[in-house]
Each structure stands twice: as C-alpha cells, then as structure tokens.
Amino acid sequence: MPNSFGHLFRITTWGESHGPGIGVVIDGCPPLLPITAEEIQAELDRRRPGQSDITTPRKEADVVEILSGVYEGKTTGTPIGLFVRNTDQRSSAYNEMKAAFRPSHADFTYQTKFGVRDPNGGGRSSARETIGRVAAGAFARKILALAHGIETRAYVTRIHDISMPAVTSATAFPSLAEVEASAVRCPDPATAAAMIARIKDVRSHGDSVGGVIECRIRNVPVGLGEPVFDRLEADLAKAMLSLPATKGFEIGSGFEGTLQKGSEHNDLFETRDGRVRTITNRSGGVQGGISNGEEIVFRVGFKPTATILQPQQTVDLEGNATELMGKGRHDPCVVPRAVVIVEAMAALVLLDHAMRQSAQNRTFEFPTE
Amino acid sequence: MPNSFGHLFRITTWGESHGPGIGVVIDGCPPLLPITAEEIQAELDRRRPGQSDITTPRKEADVVEILSGVYEGKTTGTPIGLFVRNTDQRSSAYNEMKAAFRPSHADFTYQTKFGVRDPNGGGRSSARETIGRVAAGAFARKILALAHGIETRAYVTRIHDISMPAVTSATAFPSLAEVEASAVRCPDPATAAAMIARIKDVRSHGDSVGGVIECRIRNVPVGLGEPVFDRLEADLAKAMLSLPATKGFEIGSGFEGTLQKGSEHNDLFETRDGRVRTITNRSGGVQGGISNGEEIVFRVGFKPTATILQPQQTVDLEGNATELMGKGRHDPCVVPRAVVIVEAMAALVLLDHAMRQSAQNRTFEFPTE
Amino acid sequence: MPNSFGHLFRITTWGESHGPGIGVVIDGCPPLLPITAEEIQAELDRRRPGQSDITTPRKEADVVEILSGVYEGKTTGTPIGLFVRNTDQRSSAYNEMKAAFRPSHADFTYQTKFGVRDPNGGGRSSARETIGRVAAGAFARKILALAHGIETRAYVTRIHDISMPAVTSATAFPSLAEVEASAVRCPDPATAAAMIARIKDVRSHGDSVGGVIECRIRNVPVGLGEPVFDRLEADLAKAMLSLPATKGFEIGSGFEGTLQKGSEHNDLFETRDGRVRTITNRSGGVQGGISNGEEIVFRVGFKPTATILQPQQTVDLEGNATELMGKGRHDPCVVPRAVVIVEAMAALVLLDHAMRQSAQNRTFEFPTE
Amino acid sequence: MPNSFGHLFRITTWGESHGPGIGVVIDGCPPLLPITAEEIQAELDRRRPGQSDITTPRKEADVVEILSGVYEGKTTGTPIGLFVRNTDQRSSAYNEMKAAFRPSHADFTYQTKFGVRDPNGGGRSSARETIGRVAAGAFARKILALAHGIETRAYVTRIHDISMPAVTSATAFPSLAEVEASAVRCPDPATAAAMIARIKDVRSHGDSVGGVIECRIRNVPVGLGEPVFDRLEADLAKAMLSLPATKGFEIGSGFEGTLQKGSEHNDLFETRDGRVRTITNRSGGVQGGISNGEEIVFRVGFKPTATILQPQQTVDLEGNATELMGKGRHDPCVVPRAVVIVEAMAALVLLDHAMRQSAQNRTFEFPTE
C-alpha cells in the first residue's frame, strides 16, 4: 500500500506537515533488540530542521515518543508505534499557497488526484513525512550492525556543480565523523567549504540548488536480493525515488559505465582473503540482483529545492494566471539533510532482504544424499 | 514475491533459459478486453533473438500460446496463462561455464545464495525471462491505448558514446515506425547508422557495448501515482532496475537537472488548451509522485553485455583461479532488443496505477454538501 | 503483514493493553468522505468496557483522536492516524501473571515465540487491540452506507445454551435499535433477559460463558469477492477468526447445511422485482466466492472468557507446576461487546472487495464490437 | 491477488476446467529440496476423478509436468511451474448450461461480476482449479515432513448425517493407510461402509450429499502464527473457506465449545515429557493465534454437491424462468476427494508461517546483556 514500505520489516508512515504530528508503525521487527529513544533521536537530530546555518530556520525539536512494541528496553516482536509531535507550525505562511499551485510542487497533482488537499506546508507531501522513515531506519541500522556489522554510509558528493574527488580504494568508506564534520555532509573538507559557500550564495539570491548523494554499504553478506523483480538494486532504486526531490538513481558504474566496453567493464573474479572477490567493483556490489559481498555503492540525484524566494508564474485553483512569491522557511538545498534519509531507506531495504533470505534459504536444510 | 510484479494488474513469471519454456500468469486483467495471440506475438517478435544482424544469432521463434483466461477472443477476468516453449537450446555451449563463474554474470551470486543453480544459459538469470514481461506488457499496452489513448514509446538514444540529438518539442514523441526503421531502434537515421557500425565493430573484436534508452508516455491523465512510497517514478525506477544489465534510471531532468538552480529548474504553470499545463517539463511528467498530465519521460542506462568472446580471469566453484572464454551466441549489445521490454514494464506500471487510482478515487463519490 | 488487514482499504493496528494507548492507521481511504470524531466515538462507545452491568467494570472512556488524514471534516486520501489513549491501567493486578502462564491465554505462546512479552494485561494479545478495528470500521461502514446503502448488522443469537428464535423472513434484519435495546445485544427481548440472567449467574460463581454472533449485510451489489483464494466468505472467515476468542465461522446454511441433500439445499433462481434472485438463501449471499445480491449471513462462535476468578492449575516460566487465581477486571462474557467488532471487520472486508471490484471491472470499458 | 495464496511460500494457480489445462506457479520454495514428479503425482492421484465407484466417472489421468524450478531432482529456489493438461473434455454436456444459471453454482455471479464467463464445465469456477493447490501442497508437505516431521492428516468424519465416533486420545491421529483404506476416506471401517452406501443411495436418486472433514497436524513447533490478523487459525479458516463448496470452519472445541463454561473449557498447563503441555486440547493447538505445540485440530463443512440430476427451476441469461436438468459427470459427494485438498491447503498455511517465523525470529540473535 502507498504508505507502507517493505515486505517483512514493514513500515507504515502517516501524518502531515502542520497536523498534530508525524508517525510510523514498524511491523515485523525482530524481538529482543535493545533500543532506546535516545538512539532513535540521534538519527532524527541529523535530519531535523535548524541544525545548521545552511538549513531552514524552522525550529523543531522533533522529539520521538515510543508508543508501543518496546518493553523494558527491548523490542517484543509486536508493532512499534513511534510519534513525533509537530510544534513549530506557522501555517499562515501558506495562506497564499492555498489559492495557487506552487511550481514544481505537489499542490496541483494532489488537488487533482484527490479533489482535496491540506495546503498547510505541503500537508502530506511535505518532506516532514521522512521523519518516520528515519526513525524506523534507526531500528534497521542497529539490527544490521549487531547482526553482521553491516554499515551504511551516505555523504554528499556534489552540490550544484561542485564535486568532491571520487572515493577510491585509498579513501573508501568515509567515517561517520568525516561526514558529520561539515554541515553539508561532504567528507572532503575543501569541497565541503566550497559547497557551503555556494549554498549560502544562492540563498542570498532567494534561489536554491540540488546535488548528488553517494551511499556505500559494507560487510554485506553474499546472497541478499531476490530475482527477478525484487533485485536488490531494483528495491534500492524504488526506495530512493520514493524520496522527495529525487530525479535519478544509479548503482556501481551507473550511467558512466554505459560508456565502457564489456572488456573494460566486467568485474573479474579472484580468490582474496579466502573468499571469492571481484577485482573491481563496477557492479556496485550486486550481480544478477543479488549482493556479491563487495561494497554496495549507489548514487541519488536531487533536484534544486522547488520553493524559491522569487516571484514565479503559476495558476490558481480555477486555472487563472497569477504570480506566487515563495514564503515560509525552507532549505536552499535539501541534500545535506537527505543524507540520513538515504541511509535509513538503504538500511530498510537491506534488512528486509536479509529477512527474506532467512525465510527462504535458512529455514530448512535438507539432508544431503 | 520475487517473481511477481504489480499490485492489481499482477504478473508472475517463471521458466529458465534452457528448460521447457518461459511462462507468465497475469492476475487481475480486466475482463472483456479483446486480444489475440497475434497481438502478443507482434510484441514478442520485437524482442526475439535473431531479428537482425546486430543481435544474437540464436534462432527462437518464441511462439506464444494462450493457455487460460481468454474465451472467444476476450479476457474473462480470470488468470491468463501464457507460455513460450524454448526450442533452440544448445546447452553444450555452457559446459565450461558450469565449472567457473562468468565475470559480471549472476553465476556466483545464484550459486552462493541458493546453493545450487541451473547453469544452462544462465537458467533463471537469463534475459529470456523477460519474454513473460513482454507478453504481459502487450495486454497492458492495449488496455492503456483503448482506455485513454495512452502511448508508450521507448527508443535508443545512446550506444556506447554515440548519442542522438535530444528530442525537443519539435521532434517529440517518435513514431513507432521511426523507431522500428533501424535495427538499433534509434529514431534518428544518421545516428542509427553510426550506432549499428559501432556494434558491428565491437562484435568483430569479441567485445560488447551498452547504452541508454529513453521512454516517453503520452496522454497520461493527471493523478496516477500513490505517494508516499509508491510514487510513479519510484515504481518506474524499480521496474527498470529489475531488468537485466541496467545500471541507472533518471526521470525528467535527471542527473543533469541537479546542475540547475531552482529558478532555472522549476516548471511554471499556465493554462493551455483549457487545462493546467507546465511550460517546461523538467519534472518528467510527475510531481509529488503523481502524474501531472505532461509527457512522462525517463531514461535507463544499460551496461555492456557481460558475455564477451575474449578470455577472462575468474575462479571455479572451489575458488581456484582459472580462465573463461565466452562461448554461446550472444548479443554484442542488448539495448536495441531491450526497447520493447522497457515499454512493457512502463505499461505495466502505468496500468497498475490506473487501476489503483480507480479503486481509491473513483469507487465512491460522496454527496457534496 | 501480521498487523495489517485489507488490500486496498488497509488498516494497521498497534499498541498494547497497558502502554500509552492503541492506534490504527488507515491507508487507502477514498478522499472527500465527510467524517467526524463523534461518528467514530459512537462506534467505540459500543465497544468500550464498563458500558453495562454485564461487562468488565474497567472504566475507559476510549476517546479517539484523529491525528492525520482528515482536513476540514473530510478525508484527504492520505493515511488516517487514529489514537486512543489508555487511561485506566492497573497493571499491579497482573503481577502474579508475569510469573505464570494463564490457561487458554496467549501468555505461553507469545513468550515462546518471541522470547519476551509485555505481561501487563495481555499486552498486545489483549482485546483492547480491537479498538483500532472498530475505529477503522466506522470509516468503512460510513462509506458503504453512503455509496450503496449497504448495512451491516450483528447481534447475539446465543449465550451459553440460550438461543434466540431463528431470524426468518418475517423478522429479518433486526434494526440497530432492537439490537441495542438490551445490554447483551440480542434483538429478541425475552431471550435477551434470559441471557443477561445467565451471564450474571456465571459471574457470581467466578465463571464465564461464550456464545454465537450472527451478522447480516444487506444491499450488497452482485459481484463482490475475488475467486479463487480471495472469495468473499474466505476473507470474512479470516476476518472473524482473527478476533480474540473465536472458534468457528459458518456462512449461510453452515454446518447444518451439510445435513441436507443437494435437492433440499440448492437455492433456485427466479426473477423478482426485475432482477435475478434466489428463492432461498442457503448460500448466505455468496456463490462461487462472489456476492449474489442476497443478504450475506454468517455466524461466529466465541469461546467462554479464559480469565475466570477461580484457582487454576498451570506452570510458571520455568515449567514448574503452580496455581493461578484470576484477578483483574474482566468480562464474564465477551460476546455482547464483540458485536460491534464483528460489524467493523465485516465492513472492512466488504469495502476492500468493493474497491477491488472497481479496480478490475470498472476501470476500463472496452468498445463493444 | 485473487489467484495467489501465501506470503513467503506463494502459489498462483491458473487454468480452466475445459481449456488446455491447469497450472500453478510456486514462488519462494526453499532450494535443494529433493522432489520428483512421482511424489507430486501421488497426491494428484488421491484427488483425481474416477478413482473409485463413488466419484465422478470423468476419466482424467491428471499427469503433472514440472516445467521449471527443479534441476537434477532438486529445487533451485526459482519459481516452480507445474502443468496438468486437461484431456477428457466433453463440453457438449454444458451446452444447455450456457444459456441458464445452474442453481447454487457460480454461473450467475461470474457472469454478473465479469460480464462474461467460460461456461464449459464451470470454467475457472470448476473444482479442477484445486489441482494446482494439491500439486503445490506436495512440496509443502514434503518440506514440513523433512524439516520437523510435521504431519498433516485429514479424513471424513461425517457424510450427510452419518458420523464416525469422535477421535479420542486412544484413537488419535489416524494413519494414512487407515484413511485410504476406504473410498470415502473415513478411518472408521464400519462408518465408512455406511457412508459409501449413503452416497450410492442418493446418487441413485440423482441427488447429492455433503459432510465434514477433520484435519489434524502433529509435531508442530510452538510459535507458528502471526498475531493479530494473521493468526494461524485465521489463515487456516481463509484457506478452507477458499475451497469450493465449503460452508464452515471450526478449530478445537469449535461451535460446541461455546456451550461450555470457562471453567470447563480452559486448557490447563502442565509439564509433560520435559516441556510445557496442555492437559486438554480444546484450543485445537492454537492460543492467541500462535501454535502451542499440541495437535492442531480443525473441521470443515462441505455442502451437498450443487449439480444434481434432477430438473430444477432457474432463469436464463435474460432472466426468464426456465428449467435445468443436471448433466455431465459429477461427484454425488465431493467430500472424499476434498480430503487431500484440505491437507494441501493446511500444509501451505503451516509452511508459510514457518518461513515467516524464521524471518522474524531466527534471522537475528541479539547479544544478551
């Protein structure tokens, strides 16, 4: 269903930007996972508005409450209800927007599809919905870490046209500290500084920019992913394109890889450290839809924030031409805050596939003849 | 489940490359659709091997049989069973491959995940599986066409580094005849000729290339797509990344769009021909996850064919280093044949969302007060 | 997933007996349905404890809050979050039960399955979970009523061995007022009085009783139900057996019908009032898994309440023999309060099938030739 | 979707009574299960028509072909395609039925729901559809047996008003040989003889009878079943009510249990043979929706066969009154052949839940603190 994601570790999100709050239900979480509200909060704090001087000044503490499914500090196997109350709601900023469709927003499509919409702050189409994803992602990430040492790391590789140097084998897998060292979440300090300057510059003109996030996942066992439709990269692609403002997804060599010949692109096999490895990783850690034990590497493209503080041509609900001037408090660039959301979605996909793999391939062992 | 796709118009594919054949079950097809085996066959003929001098010489007629769900030329609302018998199976070509993992193929991951695999021609991981998708796509495309005049057109925009000029408003929506005019399915004749020459050239060196397919869908009503997880672009991304050899997906402005500022990228609204339209289409026909009535435009990147007729380093099932020389009959470039598969998957996604939209928003009309 | 029900009108419930509260998310609700908290509350009030002198004295107002999905009194097509806060939690009554398994409760199976359980008041296995079902059912029932005049009426036909006279064509379809006239929700006043006396009598001995609920649904259009697995009666059976304390389900003639010959049991067709009708209704309104336009009639058997105020033999968590004396405040008979839950689940099944029918059979109309 | 069943071990059936054949796809079957066509055939032979002198004389060998998913005698983890060709199709017998609705059949509802139907032998509504269930059930039963020694045994306890003595602890769990000893599949020889005589008697009058099947499952581990909606008994109820001709389901004490007081009905716990057991089994092996390690015991009621060789009042497609005389070759009682179908469905439910249990509760073990 549209507001649920995952088959076995399944989350359902609900709530609107300017309603009472944002919630998520996690169904299928393994029991006995030790978890605290603080651990969830730590992830939410990386997502919340007002965290730095390049994000929206909207102030929301985004405090999470655990309403069910955890008993004496451990999950019980029953559904986990999480809730984050909305506190800083200035819906008056949206009065004008009730009467006209904001360009490149969801106003027009929601209104036409449903015949109605909550216009305050985008209602359900607001990126505040991703709070639920991040909160659920905290559970998924902890399970992956405890069970296999699986680590998910996303970071900003490009803002507008400012790119960081490619991550190579020498620099691979940035640490969390390296990512969090800058407000823009780019692990290369020089690039990060340039990115922050660019964001501030475009903001000063009432404009916005987008960029690219790369995500790497390490210590993934061989065998996650279910051909033919539920390939690991297919589910990752869906997860990423389900995020607001995303325009593209690529894995491994991606679109660049289409410029190579097969003889250049193929990942040759060798035995290394006692197990089968590929020498290169153009596959991005997935072959035939199934993880091959190498690092999973993918990238997600985010468009520039649609809300800009400039007058724009549009139409009102009756279709009459009008002009709309962006108001409210908005991020000039959503990419830095999206890093934690990309990690959360990636973890949700990985965990779901790990559970599916257990169900099909580890439930029964048949006698060998 | 891994071998099913779609919620309301749901297909389930089965079968292996060198087994008895390939099948698909369509569940949820609306009744009373007039359909013939010939209509399905026409789509399969665009996919089948041996169709031109730049595809694999494997000869398979790929004749479809309708085994259920159609009575006196019309669908009955019950599940439709379709079957294509395999005929040209030279599994001896794969003998060597039973003992070693082909680089950048699914051999290693299938073997490790399942503990077993059918090594003949890739077994389930063979692209022959897509026969079922194309056959089911014929139903979806006919329904979309009959119901709304919705048309889905895919075509090759790049092979290796040879690109066709961008489709502009002057040249938009290539006709089927333009696409089918060349074996490479690029609607620009000059580019097509260069692409074909490149494919023949790399083949002569036992090598392979990849490329990019663009797909456009027109006459889409406003309102298809289900936020937040089942956004139209999310489901399209999953559909495309579920195809063999795909490495990337982008919609509308895609990764290029991330280089623009918000003031450059936003699609302004106007009223045109009596309805709300965007002046530009960087959104690619989708806003907030919901179709906005503009052309849906997306692109898919395909890596170069993994099978090349050159010796490659790899390991055997025990992990010992060995060398593998590609044999069998393979496409030096899968992109031209993938065009019809992209169209089929796009149609499956659109139809499924059209049915979901009917279920939620057209089932009940409540009295206005 | 285990805590979700329905395909297109999908509910997800969460929460435990003695935690912060009980919630439900409704995903897929059609937009523009006018609904108020009062309408939902009215249904919850029929379910809540302490409503009469034959139910548990536990006092819970069970006040519902609408947290999302409704804007200016109408549904918006986005997920609806509902929450009922727990208020009267005396978990001390359960201290003893933490250490031993209550007979015919879920203590032992939850503990063994999950390795952990919230022992307060049954935690997730408490019937308080059904609050979410009833709240969601209020939406389903209103939609069915507005759209088709479909009415769902459940009532108690038997308590212990006290049965009301069979509902016949003369007395068919009890009114809501007739059902609500007695605390036991049996529309036959004389039987109701005897039932109430019986419940009070067994309670005075610290014992409990069960019974049977019959449910009738009228004005159902022909065509709801999806063969072969999602037959209407199959989904109703699942819905009913998913309720706590249920032991059986039968539709139409039910188990009694197996005592008839085909010549006695078949429902002959006639044209009545301009449409095809059956003369009798042993089918219970469903043929071949699809509604036939007659009243849907089914019955559900509920076992006696497991908690009794008598000492019972059991074992503790280590398997040592012990004795447990029921405490806490419990219904001596859950059947009267279950009436509204049966109605809610029936409405959820009907609405989901109505939406599925719209999706498959009303989305597209093909030109007749 | 309507023609699929199960979440992780998922079957999709297709095919009509008088079309080319009946098929099933199994998705999610664990790899490396050794299985032969003969093992599947053995189950189909218990279901096939013409097996004894109390079934339909329709002669169908019902030979199964394995079309995919099995390689060198073992499952590969990919979808398993099975096909049974229809051979004895005398659709002329149904000519009359094309024009009129058979009483208590699915003709009217299919025609109205879909606007079309395949009238030959009931088309999709024919019980031939259950071939796919039985074939898939053979896989499920073998897995359950190999993995845990779980055994599923169904048998006929009543035909019309002739009942066998209740199975008690002394006689519990009839052997397969005892069940198969009589054509009617009642393990009590004296009762079986009376049942067979009754069936022959009603057949001689062109009439039909129904009855009751009981099913017991032993060696079930504690912990299968997913509260709250996917309780084990809820999924069993759905599975059984999805079978043609079923009118009721009850588990454990069933409807009779509603006549007891709590003090009589509760299953007290004791430690027996080193594990927690219940002294009685009125729960039928399930508590709180989860298996408790006792035998699972449930019963299913089947109505008398709708097709009788007597003239019956009905209407034609235009609603005009007419009379229909049953023709074709039919079972005077479907219950004996349904035994193997009940076993198959029960095994499918159990296996699916075993896989779900593995996914949630055995995937990860968290460090104890």
Short mmCIF file of N, CA, C and O in Angstrom, two decimals, chain D residues 181-228:
data_model
loop_
_atom_site.label_atom_id
_atom_site.label_comp_id
_atom_site.label_asym_id
_atom_site.label_seq_id
_atom_site.Cartn_x
_atom_site.Cartn_y
_atom_site.Cartn_z
N ALA D 181 -7.92 -46.55 3.35
CA ALA D 181 -8.47 -47.90 3.27
C ALA D 181 -9.86 -47.94 2.63
O ALA D 181 -10.25 -48.95 2.03
N SER D 182 -10.59 -46.83 2.75
CA SER D 182 -11.93 -46.82 2.15
C SER D 182 -12.01 -45.71 1.12
O SER D 182 -11.32 -44.69 1.23
N ALA D 183 -12.88 -45.90 0.14
CA ALA D 183 -13.05 -44.90 -0.92
C ALA D 183 -13.55 -43.58 -0.35
O ALA D 183 -13.32 -42.52 -0.93
N VAL D 184 -14.20 -43.63 0.80
CA VAL D 184 -14.80 -42.42 1.36
C VAL D 184 -13.82 -41.69 2.29
O VAL D 184 -14.07 -40.58 2.73
N ARG D 185 -12.68 -42.32 2.56
CA ARG D 185 -11.61 -41.74 3.38
C ARG D 185 -12.05 -41.43 4.82
O ARG D 185 -11.67 -40.43 5.40
N CYS D 186 -12.86 -42.36 5.35
CA CYS D 186 -13.20 -42.32 6.78
C CYS D 186 -12.42 -43.45 7.44
O CYS D 186 -12.54 -44.61 7.02
N PRO D 187 -11.62 -43.13 8.47
CA PRO D 187 -10.75 -44.17 9.03
C PRO D 187 -11.48 -45.20 9.88
O PRO D 187 -10.86 -46.17 10.31
N ASP D 188 -12.77 -45.00 10.12
CA ASP D 188 -13.52 -45.99 10.89
C ASP D 188 -14.25 -46.90 9.90
O ASP D 188 -15.20 -46.46 9.21
N PRO D 189 -13.85 -48.16 9.81
CA PRO D 189 -14.36 -49.02 8.73
C PRO D 189 -15.88 -49.16 8.70
O PRO D 189 -16.49 -49.09 7.62
N ALA D 190 -16.48 -49.33 9.85
CA ALA D 190 -17.93 -49.53 9.87
C ALA D 190 -18.65 -48.28 9.37
O ALA D 190 -19.57 -48.34 8.56
N THR D 191 -18.19 -47.14 9.87
CA THR D 191 -18.80 -45.89 9.42
C THR D 191 -18.56 -45.68 7.93
O THR D 191 -19.45 -45.22 7.19
N ALA D 192 -17.37 -46.01 7.48
CA ALA D 192 -17.04 -45.83 6.07
C ALA D 192 -18.02 -46.60 5.19
O ALA D 192 -18.50 -46.09 4.17
N ALA D 193 -18.31 -47.82 5.59
CA ALA D 193 -19.23 -48.65 4.79
C ALA D 193 -20.60 -48.00 4.72
O ALA D 193 -21.24 -47.94 3.65
N ALA D 194 -21.06 -47.48 5.85
CA ALA D 194 -22.38 -46.83 5.87
C ALA D 194 -22.37 -45.56 5.02
O ALA D 194 -23.35 -45.25 4.31
N MET D 195 -21.29 -44.83 5.08
CA MET D 195 -21.17 -43.60 4.28
C MET D 195 -21.22 -43.92 2.79
O MET D 195 -21.90 -43.24 2.01
N ILE D 196 -20.50 -44.94 2.39
CA ILE D 196 -20.46 -45.31 0.97
C ILE D 196 -21.85 -45.72 0.51
O ILE D 196 -22.32 -45.34 -0.58
N ALA D 197 -22.53 -46.48 1.35
CA ALA D 197 -23.88 -46.89 0.99
C ALA D 197 -24.79 -45.68 0.82
O ALA D 197 -25.59 -45.60 -0.12
N ARG D 198 -24.65 -44.70 1.72
CA ARG D 198 -25.48 -43.50 1.63
C ARG D 198 -25.19 -42.73 0.34
O ARG D 198 -26.09 -42.26 -0.35
N ILE D 199 -23.94 -42.60 0.00
CA ILE D 199 -23.58 -41.87 -1.22
C ILE D 199 -24.17 -42.56 -2.44
O ILE D 199 -24.74 -41.93 -3.33
N LYS D 200 -24.06 -43.88 -2.48
CA LYS D 200 -24.61 -44.61 -3.62
C LYS D 200 -26.12 -44.48 -3.68
O LYS D 200 -26.72 -44.38 -4.75
N ASP D 201 -26.73 -44.45 -2.52
CA ASP D 201 -28.18 -44.34 -2.47
C ASP D 201 -28.65 -42.99 -3.01
O ASP D 201 -29.53 -42.92 -3.85
N VAL D 202 -28.04 -41.92 -2.53
CA VAL D 202 -28.50 -40.61 -3.01
C VAL D 202 -28.17 -40.43 -4.49
O VAL D 202 -28.95 -39.83 -5.24
N ARG D 203 -27.06 -41.01 -4.92
CA ARG D 203 -26.74 -40.92 -6.34
C ARG D 203 -27.79 -41.61 -7.18
O ARG D 203 -28.16 -41.15 -8.26
N SER D 204 -28.30 -42.72 -6.67
CA SER D 204 -29.30 -43.48 -7.45
C SER D 204 -30.58 -42.67 -7.63
O SER D 204 -31.37 -42.94 -8.51
N HIS D 205 -30.75 -41.65 -6.78
CA HIS D 205 -31.90 -40.77 -6.94
C HIS D 205 -31.52 -39.46 -7.63
O HIS D 205 -32.30 -38.50 -7.62
N GLY D 206 -30.30 -39.43 -8.19
CA GLY D 206 -29.86 -38.20 -8.86
C GLY D 206 -29.62 -37.06 -7.88
O GLY D 206 -29.64 -35.90 -8.25
N ASP D 207 -29.40 -37.42 -6.65
CA ASP D 207 -29.23 -36.39 -5.62
C ASP D 207 -27.78 -36.37 -5.12
O ASP D 207 -26.91 -37.06 -5.68
N SER D 208 -27.50 -35.57 -4.13
CA SER D 208 -26.12 -35.41 -3.64
C SER D 208 -26.13 -35.16 -2.14
O SER D 208 -27.16 -34.81 -1.57
N VAL D 209 -24.97 -35.34 -1.53
CA VAL D 209 -24.82 -35.05 -0.10
C VAL D 209 -23.48 -34.36 0.18
O VAL D 209 -22.58 -34.38 -0.66
N GLY D 210 -23.39 -33.77 1.36
CA GLY D 210 -22.15 -33.15 1.81
C GLY D 210 -21.63 -33.83 3.05
O GLY D 210 -21.93 -35.00 3.29
N GLY D 211 -20.85 -33.11 3.84
CA GLY D 211 -20.31 -33.71 5.04
C GLY D 211 -19.24 -32.86 5.69
O GLY D 211 -19.15 -31.66 5.43
N VAL D 212 -18.48 -33.50 6.54
CA VAL D 212 -17.47 -32.78 7.33
C VAL D 212 -16.12 -33.50 7.25
O VAL D 212 -16.06 -34.73 7.30
N ILE D 213 -15.07 -32.73 7.08
CA ILE D 213 -13.70 -33.26 7.12
C ILE D 213 -13.02 -32.70 8.37
O ILE D 213 -13.14 -31.51 8.66
N GLU D 214 -12.33 -33.57 9.08
CA GLU D 214 -11.49 -33.13 10.20
C GLU D 214 -10.04 -33.24 9.76
O GLU D 214 -9.68 -34.14 9.00
N CYS D 215 -9.23 -32.31 10.22
CA CYS D 215 -7.81 -32.34 9.88
C CYS D 215 -6.99 -32.16 11.16
O CYS D 215 -7.31 -31.31 11.99
N ARG D 216 -5.99 -32.99 11.31
CA ARG D 216 -5.08 -32.92 12.47
C ARG D 216 -3.65 -32.75 11.96
O ARG D 216 -3.25 -33.37 10.98
N ILE D 217 -2.89 -31.94 12.66
CA ILE D 217 -1.50 -31.72 12.28
C ILE D 217 -0.65 -31.93 13.52
O ILE D 217 -0.89 -31.29 14.55
N ARG D 218 0.34 -32.81 13.43
CA ARG D 218 1.14 -33.09 14.63
C ARG D 218 2.61 -32.74 14.43
O ARG D 218 3.08 -32.60 13.31
N ASN D 219 3.28 -32.63 15.56
CA ASN D 219 4.71 -32.25 15.59
C ASN D 219 4.93 -30.81 15.17
O ASN D 219 5.98 -30.45 14.64
N VAL D 220 3.93 -29.98 15.42
CA VAL D 220 4.06 -28.56 15.09
C VAL D 220 4.85 -27.88 16.21
O VAL D 220 4.49 -28.01 17.38
N PRO D 221 5.90 -27.16 15.89
CA PRO D 221 6.63 -26.45 16.94
C PRO D 221 5.78 -25.33 17.53
O PRO D 221 4.87 -24.82 16.87
N VAL D 222 6.09 -24.94 18.74
CA VAL D 222 5.44 -23.77 19.34
C VAL D 222 5.91 -22.53 18.58
O VAL D 222 7.09 -22.41 18.26
N GLY D 223 4.99 -21.65 18.26
CA GLY D 223 5.43 -20.35 17.73
C GLY D 223 4.99 -20.00 16.32
O GLY D 223 5.29 -18.92 15.85
N LEU D 224 4.25 -20.88 15.65
CA LEU D 224 3.80 -20.52 14.30
C LEU D 224 2.48 -19.75 14.37
O LEU D 224 1.55 -20.15 15.09
N GLY D 225 2.36 -18.69 13.60
CA GLY D 225 1.17 -17.85 13.64
C GLY D 225 1.58 -16.44 13.98
O GLY D 225 2.47 -16.23 14.81
N GLU D 226 0.95 -15.47 13.33
CA GLU D 226 1.37 -14.09 13.49
C GLU D 226 0.19 -13.24 13.94
O GLU D 226 -0.64 -12.84 13.12
N PRO D 227 0.10 -12.96 15.22
CA PRO D 227 -0.96 -12.04 15.62
C PRO D 227 -0.66 -10.64 15.07
O PRO D 227 0.51 -10.32 14.87
N VAL D 228 -1.72 -9.83 14.83
CA VAL D 228 -3.07 -10.09 15.25
C VAL D 228 -3.96 -10.55 14.10
O VAL D 228 -4.95 -11.26 14.34
#
